[in-house]
Short mmCIF file of C-alpha atoms in Angstrom, two decimals:
data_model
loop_
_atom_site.label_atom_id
_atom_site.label_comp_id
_atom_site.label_asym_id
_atom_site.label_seq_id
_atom_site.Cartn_x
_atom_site.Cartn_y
_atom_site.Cartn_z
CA UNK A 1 0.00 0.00 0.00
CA UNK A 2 3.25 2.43 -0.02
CA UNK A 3 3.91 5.19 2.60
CA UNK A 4 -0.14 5.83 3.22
CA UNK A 5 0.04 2.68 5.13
CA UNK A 6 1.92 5.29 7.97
CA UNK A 7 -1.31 7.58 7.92
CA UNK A 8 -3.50 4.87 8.70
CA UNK A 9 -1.34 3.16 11.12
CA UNK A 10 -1.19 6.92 12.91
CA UNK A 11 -5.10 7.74 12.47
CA UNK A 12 -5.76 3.93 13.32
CA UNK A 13 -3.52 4.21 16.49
CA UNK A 14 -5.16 7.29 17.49
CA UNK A 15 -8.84 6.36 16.70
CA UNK A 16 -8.47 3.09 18.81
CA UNK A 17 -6.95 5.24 21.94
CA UNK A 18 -8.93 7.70 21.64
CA UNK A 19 -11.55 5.77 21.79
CA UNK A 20 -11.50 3.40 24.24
CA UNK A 21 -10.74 6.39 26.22
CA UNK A 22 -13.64 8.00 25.13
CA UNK A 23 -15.91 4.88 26.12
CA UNK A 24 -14.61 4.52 29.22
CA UNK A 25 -15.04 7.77 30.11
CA UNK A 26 -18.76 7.57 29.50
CA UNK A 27 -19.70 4.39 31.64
CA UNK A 28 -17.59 5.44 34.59
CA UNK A 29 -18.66 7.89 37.35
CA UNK A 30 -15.87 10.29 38.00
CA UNK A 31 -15.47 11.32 42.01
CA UNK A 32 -12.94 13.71 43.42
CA UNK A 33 -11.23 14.37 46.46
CA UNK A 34 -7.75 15.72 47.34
CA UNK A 35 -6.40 12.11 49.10
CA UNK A 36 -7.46 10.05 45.73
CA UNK A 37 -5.70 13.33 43.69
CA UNK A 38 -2.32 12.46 45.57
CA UNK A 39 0.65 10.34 44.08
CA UNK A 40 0.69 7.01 45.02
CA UNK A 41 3.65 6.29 48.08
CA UNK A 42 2.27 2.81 49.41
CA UNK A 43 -0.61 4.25 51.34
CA UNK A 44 1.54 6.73 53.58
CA UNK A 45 1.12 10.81 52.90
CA UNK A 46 3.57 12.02 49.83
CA UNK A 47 6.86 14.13 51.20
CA UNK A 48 8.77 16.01 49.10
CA UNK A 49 8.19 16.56 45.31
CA UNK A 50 9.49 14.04 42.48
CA UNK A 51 10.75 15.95 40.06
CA UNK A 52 14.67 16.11 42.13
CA UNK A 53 18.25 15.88 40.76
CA UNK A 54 18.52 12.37 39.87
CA UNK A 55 21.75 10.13 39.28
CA UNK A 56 23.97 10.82 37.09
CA UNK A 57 24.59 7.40 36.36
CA UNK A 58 21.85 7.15 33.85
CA UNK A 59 23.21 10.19 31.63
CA UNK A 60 26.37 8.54 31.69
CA UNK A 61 25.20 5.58 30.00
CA UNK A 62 22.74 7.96 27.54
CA UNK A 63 26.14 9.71 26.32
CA UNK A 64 27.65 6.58 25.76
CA UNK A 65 24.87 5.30 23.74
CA UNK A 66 24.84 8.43 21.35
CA UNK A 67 28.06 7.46 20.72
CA UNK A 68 27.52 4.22 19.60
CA UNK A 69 24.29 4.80 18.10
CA UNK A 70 26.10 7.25 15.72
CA UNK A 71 28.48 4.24 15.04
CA UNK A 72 25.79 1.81 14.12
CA UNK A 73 23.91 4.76 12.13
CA UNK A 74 27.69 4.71 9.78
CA UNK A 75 27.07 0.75 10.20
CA UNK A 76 23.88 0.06 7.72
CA UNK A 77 25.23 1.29 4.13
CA UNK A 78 28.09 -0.88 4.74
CA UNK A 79 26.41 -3.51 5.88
CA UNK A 80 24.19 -3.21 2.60
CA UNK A 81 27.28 -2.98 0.25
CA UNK A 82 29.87 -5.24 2.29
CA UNK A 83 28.93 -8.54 -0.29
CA UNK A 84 29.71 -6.59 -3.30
CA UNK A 85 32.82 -4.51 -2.04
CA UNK A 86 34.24 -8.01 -0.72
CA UNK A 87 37.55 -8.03 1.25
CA UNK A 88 38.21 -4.21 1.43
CA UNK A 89 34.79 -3.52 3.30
CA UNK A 90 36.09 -6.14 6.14
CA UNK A 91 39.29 -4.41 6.07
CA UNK A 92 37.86 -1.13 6.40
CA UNK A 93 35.61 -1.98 8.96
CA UNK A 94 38.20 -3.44 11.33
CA UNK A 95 39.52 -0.18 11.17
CA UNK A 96 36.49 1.78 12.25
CA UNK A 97 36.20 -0.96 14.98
CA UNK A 98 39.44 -0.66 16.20
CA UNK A 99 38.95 3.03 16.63
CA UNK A 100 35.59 2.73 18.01
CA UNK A 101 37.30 0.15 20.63
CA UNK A 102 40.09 2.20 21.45
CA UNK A 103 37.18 4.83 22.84
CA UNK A 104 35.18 2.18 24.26
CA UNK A 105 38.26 1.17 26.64
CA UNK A 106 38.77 4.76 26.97
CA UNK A 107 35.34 4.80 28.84
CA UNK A 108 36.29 1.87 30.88
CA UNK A 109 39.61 2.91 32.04
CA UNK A 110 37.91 6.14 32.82
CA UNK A 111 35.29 4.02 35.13
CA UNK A 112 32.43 5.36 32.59
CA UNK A 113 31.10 1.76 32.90
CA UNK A 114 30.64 1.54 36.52
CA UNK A 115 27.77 1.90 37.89
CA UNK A 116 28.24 4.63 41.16
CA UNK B 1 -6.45 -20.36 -3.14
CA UNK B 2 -7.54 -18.72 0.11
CA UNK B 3 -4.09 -17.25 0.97
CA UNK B 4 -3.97 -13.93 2.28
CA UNK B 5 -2.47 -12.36 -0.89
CA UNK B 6 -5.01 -13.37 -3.07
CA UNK B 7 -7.71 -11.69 -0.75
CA UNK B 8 -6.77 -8.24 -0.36
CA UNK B 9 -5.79 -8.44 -4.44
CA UNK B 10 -9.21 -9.79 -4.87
CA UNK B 11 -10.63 -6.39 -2.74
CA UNK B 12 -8.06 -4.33 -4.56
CA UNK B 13 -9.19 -5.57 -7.76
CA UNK B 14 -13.32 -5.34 -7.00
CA UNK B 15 -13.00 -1.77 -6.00
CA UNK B 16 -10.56 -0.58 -8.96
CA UNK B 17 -13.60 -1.81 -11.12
CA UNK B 18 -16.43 -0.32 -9.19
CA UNK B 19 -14.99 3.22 -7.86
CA UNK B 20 -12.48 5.89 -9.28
CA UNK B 21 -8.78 4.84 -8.10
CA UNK B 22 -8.91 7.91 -5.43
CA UNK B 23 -12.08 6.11 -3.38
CA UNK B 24 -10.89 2.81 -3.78
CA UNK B 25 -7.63 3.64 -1.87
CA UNK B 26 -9.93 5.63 0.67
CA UNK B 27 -12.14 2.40 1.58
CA UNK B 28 -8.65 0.45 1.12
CA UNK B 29 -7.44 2.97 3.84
CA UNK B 30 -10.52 2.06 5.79
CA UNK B 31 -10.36 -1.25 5.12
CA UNK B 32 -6.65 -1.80 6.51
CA UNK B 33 -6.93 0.51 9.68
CA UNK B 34 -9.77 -1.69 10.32
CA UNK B 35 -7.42 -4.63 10.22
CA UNK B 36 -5.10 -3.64 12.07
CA UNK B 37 -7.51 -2.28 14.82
CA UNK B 38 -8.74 -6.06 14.66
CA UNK B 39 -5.00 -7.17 14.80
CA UNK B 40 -4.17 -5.11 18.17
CA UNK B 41 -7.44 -5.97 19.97
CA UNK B 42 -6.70 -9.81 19.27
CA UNK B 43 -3.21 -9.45 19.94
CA UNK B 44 -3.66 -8.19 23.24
CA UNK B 45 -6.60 -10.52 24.51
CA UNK B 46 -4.53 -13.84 22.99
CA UNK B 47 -1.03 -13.01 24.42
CA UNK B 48 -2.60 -11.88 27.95
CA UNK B 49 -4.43 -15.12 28.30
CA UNK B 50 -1.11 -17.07 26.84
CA UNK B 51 1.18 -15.61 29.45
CA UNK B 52 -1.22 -16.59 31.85
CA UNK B 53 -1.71 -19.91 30.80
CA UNK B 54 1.87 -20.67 29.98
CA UNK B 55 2.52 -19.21 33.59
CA UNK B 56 0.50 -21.62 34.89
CA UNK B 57 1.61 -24.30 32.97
CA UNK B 58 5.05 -23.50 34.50
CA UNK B 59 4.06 -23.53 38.11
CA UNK B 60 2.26 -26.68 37.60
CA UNK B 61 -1.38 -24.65 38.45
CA UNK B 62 -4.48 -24.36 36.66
CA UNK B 63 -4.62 -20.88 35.87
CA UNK B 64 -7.78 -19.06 34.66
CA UNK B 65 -10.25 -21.68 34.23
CA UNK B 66 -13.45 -20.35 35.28
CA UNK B 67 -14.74 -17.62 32.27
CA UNK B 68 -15.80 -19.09 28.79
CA UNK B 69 -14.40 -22.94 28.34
CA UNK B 70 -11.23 -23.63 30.21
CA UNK B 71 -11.04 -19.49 30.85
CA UNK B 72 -10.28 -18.29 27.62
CA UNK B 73 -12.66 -15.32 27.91
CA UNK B 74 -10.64 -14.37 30.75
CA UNK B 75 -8.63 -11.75 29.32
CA UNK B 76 -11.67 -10.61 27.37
CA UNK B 77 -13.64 -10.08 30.64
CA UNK B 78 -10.45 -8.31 32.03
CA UNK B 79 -11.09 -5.80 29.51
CA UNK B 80 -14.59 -4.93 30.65
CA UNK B 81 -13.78 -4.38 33.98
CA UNK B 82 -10.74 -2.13 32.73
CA UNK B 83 -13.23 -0.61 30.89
CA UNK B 84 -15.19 0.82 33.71
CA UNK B 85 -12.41 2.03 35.86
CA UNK B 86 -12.00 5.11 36.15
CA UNK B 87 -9.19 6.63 34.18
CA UNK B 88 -7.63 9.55 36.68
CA UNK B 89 -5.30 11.81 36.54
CA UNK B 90 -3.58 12.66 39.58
CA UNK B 91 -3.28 16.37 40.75
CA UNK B 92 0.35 17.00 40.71
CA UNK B 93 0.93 15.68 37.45
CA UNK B 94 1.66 17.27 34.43
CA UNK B 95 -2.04 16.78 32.71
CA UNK B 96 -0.42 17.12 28.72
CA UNK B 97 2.48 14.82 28.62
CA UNK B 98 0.57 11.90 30.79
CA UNK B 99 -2.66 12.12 28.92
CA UNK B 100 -0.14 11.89 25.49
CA UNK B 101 1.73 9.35 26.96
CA UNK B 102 -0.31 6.01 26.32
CA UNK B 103 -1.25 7.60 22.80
CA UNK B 104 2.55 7.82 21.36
CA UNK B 105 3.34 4.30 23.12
CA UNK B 106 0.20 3.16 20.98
CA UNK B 107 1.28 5.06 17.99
CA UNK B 108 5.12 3.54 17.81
CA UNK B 109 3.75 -0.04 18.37
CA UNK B 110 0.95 0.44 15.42
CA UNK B 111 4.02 2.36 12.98
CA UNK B 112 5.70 -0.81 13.76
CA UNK B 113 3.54 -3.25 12.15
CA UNK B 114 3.98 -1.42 8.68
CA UNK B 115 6.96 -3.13 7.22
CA UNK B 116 5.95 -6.87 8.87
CA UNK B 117 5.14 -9.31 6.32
CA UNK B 118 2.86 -11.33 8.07
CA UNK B 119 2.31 -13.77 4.88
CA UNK B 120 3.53 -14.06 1.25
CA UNK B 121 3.37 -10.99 -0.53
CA UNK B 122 0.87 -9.83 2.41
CA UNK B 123 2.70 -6.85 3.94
CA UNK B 124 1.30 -3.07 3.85
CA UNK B 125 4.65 -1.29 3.31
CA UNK B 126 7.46 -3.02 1.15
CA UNK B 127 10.38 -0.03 1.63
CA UNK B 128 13.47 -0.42 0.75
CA UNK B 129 14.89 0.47 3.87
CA UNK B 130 12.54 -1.88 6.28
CA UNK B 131 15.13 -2.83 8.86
CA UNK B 132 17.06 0.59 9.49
CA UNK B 133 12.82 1.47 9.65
CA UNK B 134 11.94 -0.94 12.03
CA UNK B 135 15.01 -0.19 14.57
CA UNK B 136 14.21 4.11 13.90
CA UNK B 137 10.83 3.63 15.06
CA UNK B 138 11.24 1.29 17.94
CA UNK B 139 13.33 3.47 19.36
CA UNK B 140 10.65 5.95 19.80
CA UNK B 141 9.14 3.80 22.41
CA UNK B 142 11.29 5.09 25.33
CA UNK B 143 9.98 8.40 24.95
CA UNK B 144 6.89 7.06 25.85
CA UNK B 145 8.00 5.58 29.19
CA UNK B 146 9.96 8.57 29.85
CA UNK B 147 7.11 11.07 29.85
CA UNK B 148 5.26 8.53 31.35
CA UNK B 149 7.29 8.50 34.37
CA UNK B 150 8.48 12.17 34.46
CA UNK B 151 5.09 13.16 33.96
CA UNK B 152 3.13 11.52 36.98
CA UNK B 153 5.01 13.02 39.46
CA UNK B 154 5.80 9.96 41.13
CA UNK B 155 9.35 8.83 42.75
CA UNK B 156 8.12 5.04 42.06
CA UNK B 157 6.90 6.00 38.14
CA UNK B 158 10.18 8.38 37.89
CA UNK B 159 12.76 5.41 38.75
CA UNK B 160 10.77 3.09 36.35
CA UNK B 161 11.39 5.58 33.40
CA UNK B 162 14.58 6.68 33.80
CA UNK B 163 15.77 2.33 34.38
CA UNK B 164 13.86 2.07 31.55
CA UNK B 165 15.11 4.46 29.72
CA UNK B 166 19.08 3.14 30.62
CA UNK B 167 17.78 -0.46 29.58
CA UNK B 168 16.56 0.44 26.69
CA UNK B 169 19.16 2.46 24.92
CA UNK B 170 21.79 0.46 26.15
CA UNK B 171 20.14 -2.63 24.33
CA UNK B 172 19.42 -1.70 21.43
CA UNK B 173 22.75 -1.56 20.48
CA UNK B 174 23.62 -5.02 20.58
CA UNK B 175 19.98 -5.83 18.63
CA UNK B 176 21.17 -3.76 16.20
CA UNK B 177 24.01 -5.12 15.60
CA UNK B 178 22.45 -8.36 16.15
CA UNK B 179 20.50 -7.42 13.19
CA UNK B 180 23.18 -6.01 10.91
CA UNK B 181 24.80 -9.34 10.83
CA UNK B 182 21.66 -10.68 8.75
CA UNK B 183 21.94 -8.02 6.44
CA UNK B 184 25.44 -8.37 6.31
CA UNK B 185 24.49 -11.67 4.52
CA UNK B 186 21.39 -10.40 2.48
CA UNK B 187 23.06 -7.31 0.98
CA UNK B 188 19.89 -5.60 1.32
CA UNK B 189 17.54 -4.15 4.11
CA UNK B 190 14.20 -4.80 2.25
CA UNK B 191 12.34 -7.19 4.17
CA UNK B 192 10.97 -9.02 1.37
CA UNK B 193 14.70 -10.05 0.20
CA UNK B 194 15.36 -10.72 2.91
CA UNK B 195 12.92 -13.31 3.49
CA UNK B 196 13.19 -14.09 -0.47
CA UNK B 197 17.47 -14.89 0.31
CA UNK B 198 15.93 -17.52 3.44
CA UNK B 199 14.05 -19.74 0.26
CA UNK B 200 16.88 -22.87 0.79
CA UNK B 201 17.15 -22.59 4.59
CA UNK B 202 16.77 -20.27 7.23
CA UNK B 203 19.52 -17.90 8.23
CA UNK B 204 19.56 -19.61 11.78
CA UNK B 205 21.21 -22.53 9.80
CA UNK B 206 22.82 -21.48 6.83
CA UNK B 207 24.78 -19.19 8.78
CA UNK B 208 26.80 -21.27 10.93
CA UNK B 209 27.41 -20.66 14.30
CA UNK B 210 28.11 -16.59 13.97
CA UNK B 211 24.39 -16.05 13.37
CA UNK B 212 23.66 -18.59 16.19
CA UNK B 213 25.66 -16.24 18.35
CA UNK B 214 23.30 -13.43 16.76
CA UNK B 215 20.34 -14.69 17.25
CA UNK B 216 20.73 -15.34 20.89
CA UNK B 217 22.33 -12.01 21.57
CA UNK B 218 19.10 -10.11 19.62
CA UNK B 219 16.56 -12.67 22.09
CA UNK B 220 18.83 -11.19 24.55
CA UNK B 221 18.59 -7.39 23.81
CA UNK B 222 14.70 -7.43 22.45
CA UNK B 223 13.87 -9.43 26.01
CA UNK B 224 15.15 -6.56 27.89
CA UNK B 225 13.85 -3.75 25.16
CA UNK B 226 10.45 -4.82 25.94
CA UNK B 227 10.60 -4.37 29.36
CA UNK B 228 10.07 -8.02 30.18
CA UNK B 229 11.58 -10.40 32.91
CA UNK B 230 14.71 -10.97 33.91
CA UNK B 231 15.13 -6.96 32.73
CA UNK B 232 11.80 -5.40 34.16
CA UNK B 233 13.77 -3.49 36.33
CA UNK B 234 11.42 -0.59 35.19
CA UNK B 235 8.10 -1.88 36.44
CA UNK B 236 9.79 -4.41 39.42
CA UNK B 237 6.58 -5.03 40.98
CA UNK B 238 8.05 -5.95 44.31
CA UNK B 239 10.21 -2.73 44.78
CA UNK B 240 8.59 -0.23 42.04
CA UNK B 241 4.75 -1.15 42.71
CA UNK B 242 4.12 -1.01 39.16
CA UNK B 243 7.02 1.49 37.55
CA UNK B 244 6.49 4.34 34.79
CA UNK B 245 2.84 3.30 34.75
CA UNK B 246 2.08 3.13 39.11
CA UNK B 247 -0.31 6.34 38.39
CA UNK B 248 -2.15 5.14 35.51
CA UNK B 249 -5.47 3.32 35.79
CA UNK B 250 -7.77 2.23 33.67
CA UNK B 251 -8.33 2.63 29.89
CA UNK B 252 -4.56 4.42 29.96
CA UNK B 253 -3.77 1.58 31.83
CA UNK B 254 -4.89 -0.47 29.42
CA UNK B 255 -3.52 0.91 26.73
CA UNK B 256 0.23 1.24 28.18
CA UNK B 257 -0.50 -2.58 28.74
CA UNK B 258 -2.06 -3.61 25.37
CA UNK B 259 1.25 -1.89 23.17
CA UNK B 260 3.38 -3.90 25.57
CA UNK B 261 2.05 -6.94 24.36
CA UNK B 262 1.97 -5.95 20.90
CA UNK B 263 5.50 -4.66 21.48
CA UNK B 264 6.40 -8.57 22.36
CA UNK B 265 4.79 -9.38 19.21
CA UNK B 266 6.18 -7.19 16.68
CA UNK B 267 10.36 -8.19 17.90
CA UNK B 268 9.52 -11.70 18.02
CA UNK B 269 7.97 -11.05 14.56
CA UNK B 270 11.20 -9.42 13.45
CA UNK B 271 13.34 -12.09 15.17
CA UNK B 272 11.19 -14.58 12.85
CA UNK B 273 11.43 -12.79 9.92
CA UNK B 274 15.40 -11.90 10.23
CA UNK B 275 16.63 -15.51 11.35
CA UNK B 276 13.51 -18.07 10.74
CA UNK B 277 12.79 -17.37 7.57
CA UNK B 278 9.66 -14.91 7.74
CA UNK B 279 6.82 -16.80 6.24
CA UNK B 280 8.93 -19.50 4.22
CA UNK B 281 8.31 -22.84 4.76
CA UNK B 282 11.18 -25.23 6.34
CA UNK B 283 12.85 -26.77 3.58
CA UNK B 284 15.50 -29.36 3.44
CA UNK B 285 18.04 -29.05 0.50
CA UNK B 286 16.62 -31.15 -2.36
CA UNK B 287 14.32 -33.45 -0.34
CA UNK B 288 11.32 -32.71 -2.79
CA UNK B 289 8.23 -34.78 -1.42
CA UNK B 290 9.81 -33.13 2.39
CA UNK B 291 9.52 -29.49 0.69
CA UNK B 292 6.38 -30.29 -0.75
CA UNK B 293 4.34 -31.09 2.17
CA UNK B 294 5.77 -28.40 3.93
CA UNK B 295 4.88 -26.04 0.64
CA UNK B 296 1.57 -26.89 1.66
CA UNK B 297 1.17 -25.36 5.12
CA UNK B 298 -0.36 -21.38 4.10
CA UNK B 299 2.38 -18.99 4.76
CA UNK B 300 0.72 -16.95 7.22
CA UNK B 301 0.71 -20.11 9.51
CA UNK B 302 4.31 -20.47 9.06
CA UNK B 303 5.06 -16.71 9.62
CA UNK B 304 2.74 -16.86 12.89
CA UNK B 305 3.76 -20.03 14.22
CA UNK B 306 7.36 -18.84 14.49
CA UNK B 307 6.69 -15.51 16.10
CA UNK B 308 4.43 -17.47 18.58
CA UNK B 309 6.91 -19.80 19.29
CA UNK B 310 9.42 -16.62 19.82
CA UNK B 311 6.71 -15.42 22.21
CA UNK B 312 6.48 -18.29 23.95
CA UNK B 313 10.58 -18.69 24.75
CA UNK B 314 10.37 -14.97 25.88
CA UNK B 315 7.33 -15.93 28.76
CA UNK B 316 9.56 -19.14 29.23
CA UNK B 317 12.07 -16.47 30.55
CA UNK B 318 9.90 -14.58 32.75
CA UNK B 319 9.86 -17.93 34.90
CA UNK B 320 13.02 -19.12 34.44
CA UNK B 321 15.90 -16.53 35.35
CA UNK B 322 16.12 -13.95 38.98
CA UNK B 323 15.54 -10.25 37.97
CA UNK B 324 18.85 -8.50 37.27
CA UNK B 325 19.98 -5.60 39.43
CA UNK B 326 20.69 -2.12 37.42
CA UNK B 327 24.01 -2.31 37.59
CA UNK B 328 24.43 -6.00 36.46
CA UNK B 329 21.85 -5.34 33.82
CA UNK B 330 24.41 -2.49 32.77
CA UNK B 331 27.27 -4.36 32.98
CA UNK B 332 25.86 -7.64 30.83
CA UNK B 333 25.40 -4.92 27.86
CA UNK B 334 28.16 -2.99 27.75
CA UNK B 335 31.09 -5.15 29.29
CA UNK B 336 29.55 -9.02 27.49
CA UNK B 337 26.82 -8.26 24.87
CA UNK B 338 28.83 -5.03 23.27
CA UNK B 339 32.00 -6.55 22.74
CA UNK B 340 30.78 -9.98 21.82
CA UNK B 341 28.17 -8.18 18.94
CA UNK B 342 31.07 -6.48 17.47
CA UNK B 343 33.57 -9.13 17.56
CA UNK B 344 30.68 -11.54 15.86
CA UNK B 345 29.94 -9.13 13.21
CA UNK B 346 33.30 -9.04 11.88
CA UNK B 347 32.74 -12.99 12.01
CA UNK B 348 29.38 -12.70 9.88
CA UNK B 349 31.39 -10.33 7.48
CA UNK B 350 34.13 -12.75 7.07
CA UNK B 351 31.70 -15.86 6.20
CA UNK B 352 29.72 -13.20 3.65
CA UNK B 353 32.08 -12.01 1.78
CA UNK B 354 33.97 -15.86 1.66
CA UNK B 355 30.84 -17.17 0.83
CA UNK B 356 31.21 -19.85 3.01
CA UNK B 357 27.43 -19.91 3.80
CA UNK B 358 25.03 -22.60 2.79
#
């Protein structure tokens, strides 16, 4: 069906969220009061907000995986044209490798990889 | 006969000679949102009821047995009651991002189905670039969980997303380059020829051990992209309550829950397609009366019998192997899975260009 296939997925994806929201929201009877309004915190009364400083272990990890992300990005037209370039394209791509390693141990030496 | 193929080029064909070409893509249109609609809500009632069953198969219980013969309308009347739950939003969060949330989660895992041939010549979007599409849009998904979790304004629902979002990343680079080794062998990321290259034997054993290697590693990395055990750090039910999703209840709920499931689908699907052969049959060199018979099983039984199997190993998992801790999880990507990806590509490269495949 070609690229309008993506519309319809979209509008179909949409339509069926939308709703079984919509349904739902008609059978059920809405009720508010400030306790039921509160975050969830296993029953006891919510301290402190949520939205803190969090650990900067995770962005870490996300910097690391834009780097390799960018290298697996380079990664598909080779792979699509390594059969018919033959030897050179392994050659070649033990030399992108080899860099890419020499970062990656770069990253461990640095302790990058260790989760604080 | 009644294959797939010939159906929807019987509709095509009936409504190019009763409309004008623009309506008869319009009901088309119609007709295939429809479908997939269908698809999802099957999807998600089958694979709910198969976890539990296989579950309970596991533990040596019964499992749901009491809705519908030997509970198969379980997951059916789960649905109702979700249905009549009241979908909330709680005060503190931020109302935009967590009523968008379950709609762009929805969204990804619907995009996703576009390039899946689920039978032969039964796909709705042969492009030329189906993998590198496939592993674009997947990686939407964690945007999702992330404004899930940022957006309920919940420390349990905040630590889910931001696991989740560490998981994720981190694995999809060893699926991709799980993945790369198969086109490394097709010379082509068109899912059709790649399926078409599979005709004498699947890749899983034409390939020799390299794409063995591969094929575990992407179970490996698609397990823990879809959130599901031993890597559901992000919703750990026993220390997380329920993760990114703790403040959402019903029909949100539901949804969050249903494009999980189709999620679990669509990679095992890909896994199927990329190392079992899609929706060729299992041939054996030149055994002829073998090939026949199996020639004679429809394709779309093949293609779906695979990815269930797929499914099945995955919720074989869940019961099988402890939870991982975040930094082990961590540590099993980028110290084992990395390194071991890239070393077996080079592998896969080497047999491709020798052309010491089968």
């Amino acid at each position: 069906m070609g690229a309008a296939s993506l519309i319809v997925l979209i509008l179909a994806a949409i339509a069926f969220s939308a709703g079984a929201i919509l349904i739902a929201k008609v059978v059920t009877k809405a009720t508010k009061n400030k306790q039921k309004a509160e975050p969830y915190e296993s029953g006891i009364p919510t301290r402190g907000p949520s939205w803190v400083q969090f650990n900067v272990g995770y962005y870490l990890f996300a910097l690391l995986f834009l780097i390799f992300d960018v290298e697996l990005i380079f990664l598909y037209p080779w792979a699509v044209a390594a059969k018919k370039v033959g030897l050179l394209a392994l050659v070649e791509i033990i030399i992108f490798f080899f860099i890419l390693f020499m970062g990656f141990l770069y990253a461990h030496k640095k302790g990058a990889l260790k989760w604080k | 006969m009644w294959s797939l193929s010939n159906i929807a080029a019987n509709i095509d064909q009936w409504l190019n000679a009763n409309m004008s070409p623009t309506w008869a893509l319009i009901v088309e249109m119609v007709i295939a949102g429809v479908a997939v609609i269908g698809l999802f809500a099957a999807l998600g009632l089958v694979l709910v009821i198969m976890e539990r069953k296989v579950s309970a198969w596991i533990q040596i219980r019964l499992g749901p047995n009491r809705v519908g013969p030997k509970g198969m309308l379980q997951s059916l009347a789960d649905t109702l009651k979700l249905l009549v739950k009241e979908g909330m939003t709680p005060g503190g969060a931020d109302k935009l991002l967590f009523n968008v949330a379950p709609f762009v989660a929805m969204i990804v895992a619907m995009l996703l189905l576009a390039p899946i041939a689920f039978a032969k010549d039964f796909q709705l979007w042969d492009l030329n670039i189906g993998v590198l599409y496939i592993s674009a849009v997947s990686s939407i998904s964690v945007i999702s969980i992330l404004m899930a979790g940022w957006a309920s304004n919940n420390k349990y629902s905040l630590l889910g997303a931001m696991r989740s979002g560490a998981q994720i990343v981190s694995y999809e680079l060893s699926a991709g380059l799980a993945v790369l080794a198969i086109v490394v062998l097709t010379g082509s990321l068109r899912i059709s020829d790649i399926i078409q290259a599979q005709e004498n034997g699947w890749w899983l054993f034409k390939g020799h051990i390299p794409v063995i290697i591969a094929f575990i590693i992407f179970i490996i990395a698609v397990t823990a992209e879809t959130n599901r055990a031993p890597f559901d750090l992000a919703e750990a039910e026993s220390e997380l309550t329920a993760g990114f999703h703790t403040e959402y209840s019903g029909m949100k709920f539901a949804l969050f829950f249903l494009a999980e499931y189709v999620n679990v689908f669509i990679v095992c699907a890909i896994g199927a397609t990329l190392f079992l052969g899609g929706w060729m049959p299992f041939h054996i060199g030149n055994w002829h009366a073998f090939n026949g018979v199996m020639d004679w099983i429809p394709s779309s039984v093949w293609f779906f019998g695979k990815t269930f199997f797929l499914i099945f190993v995955i919720m074989w998992f869940r019961w099988t192997f402890p939870r991982l801790r975040i930094d082990q999880l961590l540590n099993l990507e980028w110290k084992y899975l990395l390194p071991i990806s890239m070393f077996n590509l080079l592998l896969v490269t080497l047999i491709a260009i020798m052309g010491w495949h089968f």
